[in-house]
Amino acid sequence: MALKIPKIIGHRGAAAYAPENTLEGIRTAADMGIKWVELDVKLTKDQVPIIFHDEDLERITGSSGLIAQTNYEDLRDLDVGLWFGDSFSGLHIPTLEEAVDVLLEHNLGLNLEIKPCPGREKETAEVALDVLSQIWDDHDKLLISSFQHVSLEAALDVARDWARGLLIGGDELPENWRELADYLDVKTINIGSRLITPDLVADIHDLDLQCLVYTVNDPEEARMFQDWAVDALFSDAPDVIEDGLASIH
Ligand code: G3P
Ligand code: MG
């Protein structure tokens, strides 16, 4: 397997330009020439893998309720575009399957972040990867990541051949990140921009892992990370970052 991660990954699609985690967002990233996108997957109450970031519906739909307590048919008609702008009204929460259809149509790679609702770490990975295994063939263009070690452990069990990425966020680097990376057999460390340093990039590379940094929307910062030899950046505004990177040449 030769994992081919591009320098820039569209975060939640292209979240600065289209509502996050929507089919429109994926199409927008593709139209911008972006090669991979990152999407968050979680399960509805009735175990349908959907593309959605938050545990609750409030921010994106304006409705109250938790994803983990709502069946797919009750989510299906909620509008997930209007909060972003009137012109995006009428968009719905995509299922993983619908998202993959659009990704394949545009020949895009995918970083699927397993984003389980609390207590559903194992089943979210198992169900999402089971669905994905039936519709996704290209191992070079797929990275499964999570902050949740239990989810990555489940991914290791059910889809050992698919590349995994260990997400690290917050304010402090866990002391045992090397042991975790080794145990979960990951190919990448996907780390928050506040935590990354040039030394850490070197440490990650010493372990033969790739270093991916989120979420970078400022071209100056992108240039700095490029100087540090960071392998890829997640960005809501991939075109801005691309311009930033190109301008040093
Ligand atoms: O996968 C990178 C990034 O998406 C992790 O944070 O909260 O945006 O899912 P979040
Ligand atoms: Mg994410």
PDB file of N, CA and C and ligand atoms in Angstrom, residues 11-12 21 38-40 53 111 113 115 145 147 167, ligand 2:
ATOM      1  N   HIS A  11     -10.977  20.578   4.788  1.00  0.00           N
ATOM      2  CA  HIS A  11     -11.517  20.252   6.108  1.00  0.00           C
ATOM      3  C   HIS A  11     -13.040  20.299   6.101  1.00  0.00           C
ATOM      4  N   ARG A  12     -13.672  19.182   6.452  1.00  0.00           N
ATOM      5  CA  ARG A  12     -15.131  19.028   6.445  1.00  0.00           C
ATOM      6  C   ARG A  12     -15.689  19.373   5.060  1.00  0.00           C
ATOM      7  N   ASN A  21     -19.350  19.304   5.973  1.00  0.00           N
ATOM      8  CA  ASN A  21     -19.846  17.922   5.954  1.00  0.00           C
ATOM      9  C   ASN A  21     -21.122  17.746   5.132  1.00  0.00           C
ATOM     10  N   GLU A  38     -11.556  15.801   4.274  1.00  0.00           N
ATOM     11  CA  GLU A  38     -11.773  15.180   5.575  1.00  0.00           C
ATOM     12  C   GLU A  38     -13.248  15.325   5.906  1.00  0.00           C
ATOM     13  N   LEU A  39     -13.879  14.242   6.367  1.00  0.00           N
ATOM     14  CA  LEU A  39     -15.286  14.263   6.776  1.00  0.00           C
ATOM     15  C   LEU A  39     -15.417  13.522   8.096  1.00  0.00           C
ATOM     16  N   ASP A  40     -16.364  13.964   8.918  1.00  0.00           N
ATOM     17  CA  ASP A  40     -16.611  13.331  10.217  1.00  0.00           C
ATOM     18  C   ASP A  40     -17.788  12.368  10.096  1.00  0.00           C
ATOM     19  N   HIS A  53     -20.563  16.617  12.373  1.00  0.00           N
ATOM     20  CA  HIS A  53     -19.498  16.864  13.343  1.00  0.00           C
ATOM     21  C   HIS A  53     -19.961  16.834  14.793  1.00  0.00           C
ATOM     22  N   ASN A 111     -10.173  11.344   4.017  1.00  0.00           N
ATOM     23  CA  ASN A 111      -9.801  11.089   5.401  1.00  0.00           C
ATOM     24  C   ASN A 111     -11.116  11.043   6.177  1.00  0.00           C
ATOM     25  N   GLU A 113     -12.860  10.768   9.457  1.00  0.00           N
ATOM     26  CA  GLU A 113     -12.647  10.849  10.898  1.00  0.00           C
ATOM     27  C   GLU A 113     -13.801  10.172  11.617  1.00  0.00           C
ATOM     28  N   LYS A 115     -15.943   9.910  14.482  1.00  0.00           N
ATOM     29  CA  LYS A 115     -16.274  10.920  15.500  1.00  0.00           C
ATOM     30  C   LYS A 115     -17.454  10.403  16.308  1.00  0.00           C
ATOM     31  N   SER A 145      -9.173   8.077  10.609  1.00  0.00           N
ATOM     32  CA  SER A 145      -8.556   8.695  11.789  1.00  0.00           C
ATOM     33  C   SER A 145      -9.576   8.832  12.907  1.00  0.00           C
ATOM     34  N   PHE A 147      -9.798  10.641  17.257  1.00  0.00           N
ATOM     35  CA  PHE A 147      -9.226  10.988  18.561  1.00  0.00           C
ATOM     36  C   PHE A 147      -9.410   9.815  19.521  1.00  0.00           C
ATOM     37  N   LEU A 167      -5.378  11.014  15.837  1.00  0.00           N
ATOM     38  CA  LEU A 167      -5.650  12.444  16.038  1.00  0.00           C
ATOM     39  C   LEU A 167      -5.231  12.858  17.440  1.00  0.00           C
TER      40      LEU A 167
HETATM   41 MG    MG B   2     -12.929  16.320  11.820  1.00  0.00          MG
END
